[in-house]
């Protein structure tokens, strides 16, 4: 443990020397001895001691309490009072500054030592954002609640969580993720007009205690302000980044009998606004609590689902236009939930990503799909290519490529029969790294398809720079393609571009004859969608494969 530096603020030089000797003997180092509140603030600014030992009655204009408030507020340095003052009024003022300790003179050496140790221990600030952490918040919040007891107003307690922070971390890196957190922390800390306290709870979660309000609507207005403040663009490495937040609000008194319960309830409300898509605030109600219990139990269920073999791979047929033959299958995972029945991947994939389960789940899908495809080949069924979706999280896994080649080896599937589907966002995070990985995959013989093309940060230029085998046109462009001129124009442009670069074009989500006719006419290569078939469980897909059906286009 490094030697802790202490600033002594004491106007009686003899006492100050005495304290100093005592502290040095106890193993602390003294950054300085000052006699006035002004000097105290200046020394704290310049020397950043680990702790300030503060007398109350000082030389100069401002007293120790005012100086302590400044020092705590601006630099988050813990202050321990060491003073002869102990009257009611002084104590009340002291309390407001949330001191880390209070020692009455004349002091005992042992008492001084213990109080300082405790203060330093309690003072664990959050090192990334410099905000108070959860345990500090708990103490400060209980003081705020205590002090407000007699007032007619309400205190709004908010929890705030940044939406999609995991996506920022995985797409842009943890450095940017951390900078976003710091920026948000800074913006919240500067909103002192309305905010009383800000603390960082977990990774991207903050607690905010608002100054007392007269009505619920005032709290709503401030929450909206906070959402706006967070949503202001941030500039990192020359590019703009936007983040949004979800806020849960509860009011004291009413929504909880102590700080702990208020925070818990604000959390449930926050989960609800997350569920509703984020960039929202929501007040706590009894129903909120039920919903958040649901979310919690859902997460628990998801965690167990892999162990309990509740996942199943479905196969969606992909048909080659030229021959009308089934040439591929997209593996799409399904969750057979014991109570809810079949759950859509659109719901649980993001959840699995957030919870860090996607690597295990994705690997399971990959292995199942490869093993199954190989099994069909062994039965001498028509040759088939299998496409597996990858999430950004899997892609950034260090040993992902090794795992893919291990799985190919173990399942004995010819790498040419495997296609990996990636989305545009994933490429955008680090184009150079993506290009390197793709080259390795290509050398292994694996095919690479870009999924949902046109929906992301589409750039028609990067497919030129990256070695793709196929482009999948997103279903939103296929919809009403025969009538929607804009969709038609985009689709035609994508097909032409892809063909110029020797890429295959796959249209997804084809639902009717008109859409199919348009795509045949414009020489799209492959088609998938409900017009042909939905994604099928293994036995049904196998039956289709065995029938060796030929579609007439
Ligand atoms: P995606 O890869 O774009 O898959 C196509 C989605 O469109 C599938 O939804 C499919 O069932 C649906 N679809 C197919 N034909 C039609 C149609 O004609 N009309 C309409 N309206 N929809 C059609 P699904 O299976 O719900 O999957 C949704 C998304 O979940 C997938 O989008 C993919 O991004 C993700 N996903 C599915 N399985 C996996 C997986 O194993 N791993 C990962 N990382 N993501 C997966
Ligand atoms: Mg896909
Ligand atoms: Mg798609």
XYZ file of N, CA and C in Angstrom, residues 389 419-428 438 447-459 462-463 466-474 494 497-498 503-506 508:
132
model
N -25.028 -17.775 -38.974
C -24.940 -16.356 -38.595
C -23.924 -16.161 -37.470
N -20.738 -21.549 -44.994
C -20.753 -20.118 -45.260
C -20.993 -19.401 -43.932
N -20.211 -18.371 -43.678
C -20.440 -17.603 -42.451
C -21.092 -16.282 -42.827
N -22.152 -15.925 -42.110
C -22.875 -14.678 -42.400
C -22.530 -13.622 -41.368
N -22.121 -12.479 -41.870
C -21.771 -11.381 -40.968
C -22.520 -10.142 -41.390
N -22.736 -9.244 -40.444
C -23.429 -8.002 -40.812
C -22.423 -6.874 -41.008
N -22.931 -5.807 -41.600
C -22.046 -4.697 -41.958
C -21.397 -4.032 -40.754
N -22.161 -3.918 -39.687
C -21.672 -3.223 -38.501
C -20.393 -3.850 -37.984
N -20.359 -5.145 -38.082
C -19.228 -5.905 -37.578
C -17.943 -5.604 -38.365
N -18.120 -5.341 -39.645
C -16.962 -5.058 -40.488
C -16.456 -3.660 -40.212
N -17.423 -2.795 -39.933
C -17.097 -1.395 -39.771
C -16.183 -1.111 -38.579
N -10.951 -12.399 -42.817
C -11.633 -12.952 -43.991
C -10.651 -13.672 -44.907
N -16.750 -19.910 -47.118
C -17.366 -18.807 -47.850
C -17.860 -17.742 -46.873
N -17.838 -16.506 -47.352
C -18.257 -15.406 -46.476
C -19.399 -14.638 -47.132
N -20.474 -14.470 -46.383
C -21.600 -13.702 -46.913
C -21.851 -12.497 -46.033
N -22.229 -11.411 -46.663
C -22.581 -10.242 -45.877
C -24.105 -10.174 -45.779
N -24.581 -10.202 -44.531
C -26.009 -10.367 -44.236
C -26.701 -9.005 -44.140
N -27.990 -8.991 -44.352
C -28.808 -7.787 -44.180
C -28.228 -6.596 -44.923
N -27.675 -6.866 -46.089
C -26.970 -5.793 -46.787
C -27.919 -4.636 -47.083
N -27.421 -3.436 -46.826
C -28.218 -2.251 -47.108
C -28.874 -1.654 -45.875
N -28.889 -2.398 -44.781
C -29.589 -1.876 -43.599
C -28.662 -1.143 -42.646
N -27.387 -1.460 -42.701
C -26.456 -0.906 -41.709
C -25.882 0.406 -42.185
N -24.611 0.559 -41.973
C -23.924 1.782 -42.379
C -23.540 1.651 -43.841
N -24.408 1.023 -44.594
C -24.114 0.626 -45.956
C -23.165 1.518 -46.676
N -22.184 0.898 -47.182
C -21.344 1.617 -48.089
C -21.175 0.674 -49.252
N -17.227 -0.706 -49.684
C -16.326 -1.631 -49.010
C -16.356 -3.061 -49.497
N -17.471 -3.539 -50.110
C -17.356 -4.896 -50.656
C -16.212 -5.008 -51.665
N -13.086 -5.828 -49.584
C -13.080 -7.020 -48.741
C -13.504 -8.251 -49.537
N -12.895 -9.386 -49.245
C -13.152 -10.569 -50.052
C -14.410 -11.332 -49.646
N -15.563 -10.867 -50.113
C -16.802 -11.605 -49.851
C -17.120 -12.546 -51.002
N -17.876 -13.580 -50.666
C -18.368 -14.468 -51.713
C -19.804 -14.138 -52.077
N -20.535 -13.666 -51.080
C -21.950 -13.433 -51.346
C -22.475 -12.210 -50.603
N -23.479 -11.588 -51.186
C -24.177 -10.482 -50.542
C -25.628 -10.900 -50.361
N -26.141 -10.727 -49.167
C -27.554 -11.041 -48.941
C -28.326 -9.739 -48.855
N -29.242 -9.540 -49.781
C -30.032 -8.304 -49.767
C -31.104 -8.434 -48.702
N -31.159 -7.445 -47.830
C -32.082 -7.517 -46.708
C -33.533 -7.556 -47.172
N -27.443 -3.168 -56.248
C -26.655 -4.137 -55.468
C -26.302 -5.355 -56.333
N -23.575 -4.401 -58.870
C -22.286 -4.214 -58.216
C -21.679 -5.558 -57.834
N -22.499 -6.414 -57.227
C -22.005 -7.711 -56.777
C -21.498 -8.541 -57.962
N -19.447 -11.685 -57.108
C -20.088 -12.160 -55.886
C -21.476 -12.697 -56.213
N -21.896 -13.641 -55.400
C -23.232 -14.193 -55.541
C -24.214 -13.281 -54.810
N -25.415 -13.137 -55.345
C -26.417 -12.327 -54.650
C -27.542 -13.233 -54.142
N -27.806 -13.136 -52.884
C -28.900 -13.911 -52.288
C -29.962 -12.923 -51.810
N -33.164 -12.297 -49.504
C -33.838 -12.979 -48.393
C -35.221 -12.393 -48.152
